[in-house]
PDB file of C-alpha atoms in Angstrom:
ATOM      1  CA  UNK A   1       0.000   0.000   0.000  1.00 51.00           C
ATOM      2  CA  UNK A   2       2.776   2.280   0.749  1.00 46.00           C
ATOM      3  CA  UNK A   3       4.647   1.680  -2.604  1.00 45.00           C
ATOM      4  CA  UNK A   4       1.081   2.117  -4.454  1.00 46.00           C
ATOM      5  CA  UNK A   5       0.823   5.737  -2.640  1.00 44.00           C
ATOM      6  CA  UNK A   6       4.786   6.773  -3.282  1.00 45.00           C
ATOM      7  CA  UNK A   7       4.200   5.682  -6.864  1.00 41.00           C
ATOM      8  CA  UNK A   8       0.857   7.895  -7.347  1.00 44.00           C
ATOM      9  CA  UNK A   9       2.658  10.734  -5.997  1.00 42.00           C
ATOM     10  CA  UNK A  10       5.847  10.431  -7.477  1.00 40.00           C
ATOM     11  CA  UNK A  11       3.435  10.567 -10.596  1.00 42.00           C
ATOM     12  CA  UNK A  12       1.582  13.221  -9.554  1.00 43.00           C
ATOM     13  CA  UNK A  13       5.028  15.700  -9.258  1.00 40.00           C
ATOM     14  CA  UNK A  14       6.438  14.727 -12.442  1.00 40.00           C
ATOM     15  CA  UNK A  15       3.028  16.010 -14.130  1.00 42.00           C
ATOM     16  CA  UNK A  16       2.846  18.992 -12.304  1.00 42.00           C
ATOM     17  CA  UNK A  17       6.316  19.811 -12.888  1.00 41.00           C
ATOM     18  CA  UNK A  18       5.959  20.410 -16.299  1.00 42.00           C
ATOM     19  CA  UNK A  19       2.550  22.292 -16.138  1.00 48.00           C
ATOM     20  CA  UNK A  20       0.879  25.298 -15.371  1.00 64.00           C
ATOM     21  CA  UNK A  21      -2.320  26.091 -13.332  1.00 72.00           C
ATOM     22  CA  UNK A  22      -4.861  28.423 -14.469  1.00 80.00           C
ATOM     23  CA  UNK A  23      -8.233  29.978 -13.788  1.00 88.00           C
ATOM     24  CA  UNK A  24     -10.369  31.219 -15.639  1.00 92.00           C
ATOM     25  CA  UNK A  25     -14.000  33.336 -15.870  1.00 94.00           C
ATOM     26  CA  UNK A  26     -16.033  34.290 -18.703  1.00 95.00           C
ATOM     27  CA  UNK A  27     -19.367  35.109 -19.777  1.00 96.00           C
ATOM     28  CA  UNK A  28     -21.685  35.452 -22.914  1.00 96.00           C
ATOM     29  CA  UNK A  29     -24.608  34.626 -24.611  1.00 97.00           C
ATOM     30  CA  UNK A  30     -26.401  31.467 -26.016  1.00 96.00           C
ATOM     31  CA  UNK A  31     -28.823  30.823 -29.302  1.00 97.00           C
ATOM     32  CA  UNK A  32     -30.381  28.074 -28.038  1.00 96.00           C
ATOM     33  CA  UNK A  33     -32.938  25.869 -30.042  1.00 95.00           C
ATOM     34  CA  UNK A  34     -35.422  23.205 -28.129  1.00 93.00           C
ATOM     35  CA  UNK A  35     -35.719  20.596 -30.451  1.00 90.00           C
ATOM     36  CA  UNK A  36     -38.959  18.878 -30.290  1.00 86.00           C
ATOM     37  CA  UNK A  37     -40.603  16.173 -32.776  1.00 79.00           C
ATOM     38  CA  UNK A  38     -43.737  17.487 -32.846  1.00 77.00           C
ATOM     39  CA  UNK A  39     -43.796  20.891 -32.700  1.00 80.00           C
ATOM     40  CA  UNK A  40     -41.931  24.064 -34.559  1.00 85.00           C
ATOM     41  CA  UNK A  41     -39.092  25.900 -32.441  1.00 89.00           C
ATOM     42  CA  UNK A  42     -37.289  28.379 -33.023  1.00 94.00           C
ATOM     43  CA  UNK A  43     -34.088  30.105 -31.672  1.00 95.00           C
ATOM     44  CA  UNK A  44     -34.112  32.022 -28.539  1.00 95.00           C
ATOM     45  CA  UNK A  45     -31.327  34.112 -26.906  1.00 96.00           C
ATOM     46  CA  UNK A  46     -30.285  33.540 -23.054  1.00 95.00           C
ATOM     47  CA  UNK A  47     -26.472  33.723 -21.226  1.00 96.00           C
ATOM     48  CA  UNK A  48     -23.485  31.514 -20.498  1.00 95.00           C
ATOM     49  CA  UNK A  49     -21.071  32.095 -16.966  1.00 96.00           C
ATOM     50  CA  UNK A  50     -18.356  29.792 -16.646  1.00 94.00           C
ATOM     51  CA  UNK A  51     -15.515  29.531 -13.840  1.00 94.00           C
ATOM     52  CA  UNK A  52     -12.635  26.775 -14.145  1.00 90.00           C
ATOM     53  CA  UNK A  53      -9.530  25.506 -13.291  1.00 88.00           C
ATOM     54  CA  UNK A  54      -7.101  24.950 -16.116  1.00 84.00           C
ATOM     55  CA  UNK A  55      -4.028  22.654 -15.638  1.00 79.00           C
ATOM     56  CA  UNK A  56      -1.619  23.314 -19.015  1.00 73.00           C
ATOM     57  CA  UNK A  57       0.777  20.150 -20.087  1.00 71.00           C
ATOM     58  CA  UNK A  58       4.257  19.597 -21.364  1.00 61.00           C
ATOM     59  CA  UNK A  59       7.135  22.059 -21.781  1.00 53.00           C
ATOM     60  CA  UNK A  60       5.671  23.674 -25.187  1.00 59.00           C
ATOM     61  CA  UNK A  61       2.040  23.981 -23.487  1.00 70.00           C
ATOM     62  CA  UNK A  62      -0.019  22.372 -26.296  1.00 83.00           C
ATOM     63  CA  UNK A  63      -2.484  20.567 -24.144  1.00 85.00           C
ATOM     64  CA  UNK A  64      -4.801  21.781 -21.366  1.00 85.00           C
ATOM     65  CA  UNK A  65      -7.391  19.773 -19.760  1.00 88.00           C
ATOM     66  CA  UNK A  66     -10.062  22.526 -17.794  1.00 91.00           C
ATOM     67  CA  UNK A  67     -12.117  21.944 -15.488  1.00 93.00           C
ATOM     68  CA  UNK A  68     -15.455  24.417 -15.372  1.00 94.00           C
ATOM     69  CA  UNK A  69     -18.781  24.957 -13.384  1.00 95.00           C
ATOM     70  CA  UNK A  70     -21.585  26.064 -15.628  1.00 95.00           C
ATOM     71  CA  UNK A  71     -24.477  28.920 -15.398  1.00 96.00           C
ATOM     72  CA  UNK A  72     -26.470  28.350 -18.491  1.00 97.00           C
ATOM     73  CA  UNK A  73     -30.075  29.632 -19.431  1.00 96.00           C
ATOM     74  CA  UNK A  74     -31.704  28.449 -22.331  1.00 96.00           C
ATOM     75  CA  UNK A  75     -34.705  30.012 -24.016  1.00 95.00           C
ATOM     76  CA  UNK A  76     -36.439  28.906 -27.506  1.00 94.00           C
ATOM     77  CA  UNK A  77     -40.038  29.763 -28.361  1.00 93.00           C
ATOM     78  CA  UNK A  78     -42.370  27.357 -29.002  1.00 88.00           C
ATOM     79  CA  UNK A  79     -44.400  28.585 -32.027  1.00 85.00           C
ATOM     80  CA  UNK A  80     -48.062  28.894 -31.060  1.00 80.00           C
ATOM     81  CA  UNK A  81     -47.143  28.497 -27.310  1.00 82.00           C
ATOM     82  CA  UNK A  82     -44.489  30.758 -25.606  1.00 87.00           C
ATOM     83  CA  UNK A  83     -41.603  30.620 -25.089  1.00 91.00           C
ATOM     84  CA  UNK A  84     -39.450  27.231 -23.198  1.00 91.00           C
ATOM     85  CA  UNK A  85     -36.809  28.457 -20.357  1.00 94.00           C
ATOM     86  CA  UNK A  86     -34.192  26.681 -18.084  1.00 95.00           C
ATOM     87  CA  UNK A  87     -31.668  27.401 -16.157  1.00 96.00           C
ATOM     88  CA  UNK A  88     -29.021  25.085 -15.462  1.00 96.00           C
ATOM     89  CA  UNK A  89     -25.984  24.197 -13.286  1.00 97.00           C
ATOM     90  CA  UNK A  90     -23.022  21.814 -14.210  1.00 95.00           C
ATOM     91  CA  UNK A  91     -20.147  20.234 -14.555  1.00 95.00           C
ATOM     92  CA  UNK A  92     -17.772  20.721 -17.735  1.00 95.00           C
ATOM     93  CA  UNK A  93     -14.431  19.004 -18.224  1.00 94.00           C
ATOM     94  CA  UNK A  94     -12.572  19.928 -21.254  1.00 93.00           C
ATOM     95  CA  UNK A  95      -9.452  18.736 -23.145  1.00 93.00           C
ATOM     96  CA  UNK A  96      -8.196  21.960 -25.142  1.00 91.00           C
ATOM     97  CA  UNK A  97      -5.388  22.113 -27.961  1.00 91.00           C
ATOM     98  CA  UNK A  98      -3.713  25.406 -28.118  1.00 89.00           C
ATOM     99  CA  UNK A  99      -1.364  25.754 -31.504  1.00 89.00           C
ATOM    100  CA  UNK A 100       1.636  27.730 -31.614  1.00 82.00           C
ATOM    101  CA  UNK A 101       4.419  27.812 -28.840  1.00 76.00           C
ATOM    102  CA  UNK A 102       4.467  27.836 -25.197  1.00 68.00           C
ATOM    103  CA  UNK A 103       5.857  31.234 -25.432  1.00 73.00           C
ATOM    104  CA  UNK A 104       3.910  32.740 -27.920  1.00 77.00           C
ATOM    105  CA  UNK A 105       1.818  35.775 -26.225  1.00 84.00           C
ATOM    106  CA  UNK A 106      -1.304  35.091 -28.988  1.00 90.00           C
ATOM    107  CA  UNK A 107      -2.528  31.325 -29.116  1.00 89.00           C
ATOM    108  CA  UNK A 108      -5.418  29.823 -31.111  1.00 94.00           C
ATOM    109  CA  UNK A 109      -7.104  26.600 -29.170  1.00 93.00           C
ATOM    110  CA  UNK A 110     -10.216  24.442 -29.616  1.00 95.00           C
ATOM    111  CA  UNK A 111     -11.418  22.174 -27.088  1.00 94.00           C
ATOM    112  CA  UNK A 112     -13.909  19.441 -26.544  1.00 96.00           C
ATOM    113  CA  UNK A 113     -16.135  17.773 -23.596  1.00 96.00           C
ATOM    114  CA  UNK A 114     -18.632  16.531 -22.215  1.00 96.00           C
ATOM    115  CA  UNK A 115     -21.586  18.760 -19.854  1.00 96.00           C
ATOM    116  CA  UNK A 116     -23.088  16.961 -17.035  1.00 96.00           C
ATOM    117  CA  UNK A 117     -26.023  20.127 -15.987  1.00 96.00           C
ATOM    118  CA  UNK A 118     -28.779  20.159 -13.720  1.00 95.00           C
ATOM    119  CA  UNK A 119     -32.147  21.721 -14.901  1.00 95.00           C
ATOM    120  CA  UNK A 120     -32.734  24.179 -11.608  1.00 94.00           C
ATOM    121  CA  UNK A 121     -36.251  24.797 -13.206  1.00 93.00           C
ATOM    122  CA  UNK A 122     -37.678  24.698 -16.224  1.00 93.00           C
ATOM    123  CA  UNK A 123     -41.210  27.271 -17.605  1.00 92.00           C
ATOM    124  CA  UNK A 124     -42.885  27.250 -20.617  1.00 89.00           C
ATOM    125  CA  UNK A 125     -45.006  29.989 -21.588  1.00 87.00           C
ATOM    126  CA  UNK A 126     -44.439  31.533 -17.885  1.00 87.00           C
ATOM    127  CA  UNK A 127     -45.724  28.508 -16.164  1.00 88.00           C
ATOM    128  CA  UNK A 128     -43.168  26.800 -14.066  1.00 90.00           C
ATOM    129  CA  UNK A 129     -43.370  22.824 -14.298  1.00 88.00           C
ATOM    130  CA  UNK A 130     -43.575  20.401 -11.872  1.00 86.00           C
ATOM    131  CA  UNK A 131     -39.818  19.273 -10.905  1.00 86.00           C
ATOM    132  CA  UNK A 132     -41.514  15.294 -12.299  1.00 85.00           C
ATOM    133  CA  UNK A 133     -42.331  17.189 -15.798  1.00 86.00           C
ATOM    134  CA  UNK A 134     -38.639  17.622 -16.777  1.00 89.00           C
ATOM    135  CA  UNK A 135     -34.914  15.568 -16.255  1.00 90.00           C
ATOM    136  CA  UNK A 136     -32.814  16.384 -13.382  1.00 92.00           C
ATOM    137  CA  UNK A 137     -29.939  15.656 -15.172  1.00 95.00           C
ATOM    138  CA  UNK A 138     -28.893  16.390 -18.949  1.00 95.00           C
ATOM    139  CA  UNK A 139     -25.877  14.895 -20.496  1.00 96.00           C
ATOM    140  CA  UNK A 140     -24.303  16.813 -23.570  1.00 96.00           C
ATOM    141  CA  UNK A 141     -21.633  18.305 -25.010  1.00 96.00           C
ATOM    142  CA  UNK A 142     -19.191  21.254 -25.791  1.00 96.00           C
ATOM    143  CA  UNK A 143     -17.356  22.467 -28.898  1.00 97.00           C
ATOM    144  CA  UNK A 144     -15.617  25.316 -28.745  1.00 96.00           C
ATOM    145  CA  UNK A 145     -12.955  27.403 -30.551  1.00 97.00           C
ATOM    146  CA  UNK A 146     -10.890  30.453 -29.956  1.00 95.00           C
ATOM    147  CA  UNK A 147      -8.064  32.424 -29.330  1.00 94.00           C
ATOM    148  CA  UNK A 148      -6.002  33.644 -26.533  1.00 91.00           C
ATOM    149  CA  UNK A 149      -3.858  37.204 -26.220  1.00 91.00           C
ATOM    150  CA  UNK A 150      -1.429  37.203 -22.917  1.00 87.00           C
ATOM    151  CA  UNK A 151      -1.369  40.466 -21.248  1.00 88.00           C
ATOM    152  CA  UNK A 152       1.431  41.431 -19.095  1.00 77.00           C
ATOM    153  CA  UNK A 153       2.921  37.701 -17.159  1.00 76.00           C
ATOM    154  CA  UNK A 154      -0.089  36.583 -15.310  1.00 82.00           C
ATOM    155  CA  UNK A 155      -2.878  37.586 -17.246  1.00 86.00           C
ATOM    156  CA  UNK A 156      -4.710  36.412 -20.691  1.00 88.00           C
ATOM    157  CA  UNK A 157      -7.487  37.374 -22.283  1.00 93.00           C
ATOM    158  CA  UNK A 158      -9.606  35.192 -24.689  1.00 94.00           C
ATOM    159  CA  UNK A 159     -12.904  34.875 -26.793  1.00 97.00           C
ATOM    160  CA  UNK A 160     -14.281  31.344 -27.541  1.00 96.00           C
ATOM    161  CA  UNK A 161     -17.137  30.642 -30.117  1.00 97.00           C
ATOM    162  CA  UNK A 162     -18.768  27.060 -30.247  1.00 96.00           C
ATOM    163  CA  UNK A 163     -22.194  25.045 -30.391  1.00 97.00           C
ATOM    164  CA  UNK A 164     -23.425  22.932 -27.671  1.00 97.00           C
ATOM    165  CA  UNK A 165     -25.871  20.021 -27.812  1.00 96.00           C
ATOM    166  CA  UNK A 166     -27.805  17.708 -25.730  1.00 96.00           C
ATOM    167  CA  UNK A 167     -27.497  13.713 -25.734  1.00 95.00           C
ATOM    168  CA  UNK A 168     -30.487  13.517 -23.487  1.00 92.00           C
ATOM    169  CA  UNK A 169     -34.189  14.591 -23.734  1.00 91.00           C
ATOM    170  CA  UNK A 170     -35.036  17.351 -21.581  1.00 91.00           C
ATOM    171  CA  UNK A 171     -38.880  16.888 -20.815  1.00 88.00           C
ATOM    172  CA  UNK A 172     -40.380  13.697 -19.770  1.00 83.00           C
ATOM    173  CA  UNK A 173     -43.206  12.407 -22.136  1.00 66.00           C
ATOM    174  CA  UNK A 174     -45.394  10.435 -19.802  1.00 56.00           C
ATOM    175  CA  UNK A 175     -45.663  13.334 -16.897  1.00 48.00           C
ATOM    176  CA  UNK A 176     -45.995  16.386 -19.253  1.00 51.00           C
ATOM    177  CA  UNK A 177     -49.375  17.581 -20.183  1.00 51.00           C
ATOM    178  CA  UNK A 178     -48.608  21.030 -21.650  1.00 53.00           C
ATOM    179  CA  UNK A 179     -47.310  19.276 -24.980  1.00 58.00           C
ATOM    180  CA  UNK A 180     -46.698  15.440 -26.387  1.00 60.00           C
ATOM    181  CA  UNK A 181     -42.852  16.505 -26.448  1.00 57.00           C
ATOM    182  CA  UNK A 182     -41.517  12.863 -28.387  1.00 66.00           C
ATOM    183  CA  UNK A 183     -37.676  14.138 -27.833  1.00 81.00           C
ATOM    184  CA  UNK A 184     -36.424  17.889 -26.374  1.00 89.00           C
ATOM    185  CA  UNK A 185     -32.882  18.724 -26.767  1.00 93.00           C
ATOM    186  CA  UNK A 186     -31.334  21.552 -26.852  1.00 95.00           C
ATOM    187  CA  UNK A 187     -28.906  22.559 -29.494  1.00 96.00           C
ATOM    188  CA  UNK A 188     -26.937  25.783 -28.730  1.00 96.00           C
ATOM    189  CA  UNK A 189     -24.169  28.528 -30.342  1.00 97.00           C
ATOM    190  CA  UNK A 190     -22.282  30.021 -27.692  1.00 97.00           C
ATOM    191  CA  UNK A 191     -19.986  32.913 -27.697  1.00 96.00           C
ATOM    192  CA  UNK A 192     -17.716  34.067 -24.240  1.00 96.00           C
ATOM    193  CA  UNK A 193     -15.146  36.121 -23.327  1.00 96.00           C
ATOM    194  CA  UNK A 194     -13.274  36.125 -20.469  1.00 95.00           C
ATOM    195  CA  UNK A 195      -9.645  36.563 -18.340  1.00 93.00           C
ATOM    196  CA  UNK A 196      -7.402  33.809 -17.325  1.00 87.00           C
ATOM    197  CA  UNK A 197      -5.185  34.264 -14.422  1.00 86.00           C
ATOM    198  CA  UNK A 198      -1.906  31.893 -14.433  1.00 75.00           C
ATOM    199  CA  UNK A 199       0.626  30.501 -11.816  1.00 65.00           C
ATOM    200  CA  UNK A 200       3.616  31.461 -13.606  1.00 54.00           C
ATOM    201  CA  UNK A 201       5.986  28.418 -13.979  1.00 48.00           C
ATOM    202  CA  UNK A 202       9.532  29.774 -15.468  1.00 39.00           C
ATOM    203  CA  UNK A 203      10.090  26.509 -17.444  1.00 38.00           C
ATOM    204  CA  UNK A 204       7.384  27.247 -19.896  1.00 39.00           C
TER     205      UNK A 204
END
């Protein structure tokens, strides 16, 4: 047991040797579209607030994997009903590809990952459901791409654009009597922008 616990954080040093830590805020707004099989949607605008921890990779800094809490509400209008709101809370890892060198003070990236949210609530047409009329939890995911500008040695700036879509239905058929739903996910763009504050590590 000992030797299993030296080894993990002999492991754990040589990784974070060779890295940087970063946080990171931003903000922005969605396009989000309910999908539904029955009915006509269309695209309504809401806002995006994300906080993370980044951990950067390797001497030239070309991998990051980020770790994020989400504040998402989604809006699309149901035509001939209102319009269909949630707001959401969740859980976002990312893996993120930045091109260029670890030096560089401007850096492109995209990244990739999966959301795990909670629907907080969830109206449509200004009546609030029943917490049984919609999922607790919605698995999707996050695409995103952007660029970075590094201001002064601790600071960055960046703007990411990207789409974000649900694996998992939103609304639950059998307890919803507002509308025969068949599947509701939510497809979303997504723009942010934001400052990332660094642990400077002189090997970079």
């Amino acid at each position: 047991m000992k030797k299993i616990l030296l080894f993990t954080l002999f492991m754990a040093f040589t990784a974070t040797s060779f890295g940087q830590y970063r946080w990171e805020v931003s903000g922005g707004p969605t396009f989000s579209k309910l999908n539904l099989d029955n009915l006509d949607t269309e695209v309504g605008t809401g806002f995006y607030l994300n906080a993370g921890y980044g951990y950067l990779m390797g001497v030239r800094a070309k991998t990051s994997f980020v770790f994020s809490l989400d504040l998402v509400q989604r809006s699309s209008e149901i035509q001939g009903l209102g319009d269909a709101k949630t707001l959401q809370v969740g859980f976002n890892p990312k893996f993120r590809y930045l091109f260029g060198r670890g030096k560089d003070r401007f850096r492109a990236f995209v990244n990739v990952g999966p959301s795990f949210r909670l629907n907080t609530n969830f109206e449509i047409s200004g009546i609030e459901l029943e917490s049984e009329a919609y999922e607790q939890l919605v698995i999707g995911g996050v695409y995103g791409a952007g660029f970075s500008q590094m201001i002064g040695e601790m600071f960055d700036i960046f703007f990411e654009a990207g789409v974000m879509n649900d694996f998992t239905d939103n609304l639950k058929d059998d307890n919803l009597q507002i509308i025969n739903t068949g599947g509701s996910k939510f497809f979303d763009f997504y723009a942010r922008v934001g400052v990332r504050f660094r642990i400077y590590d002189a090997r970079r």
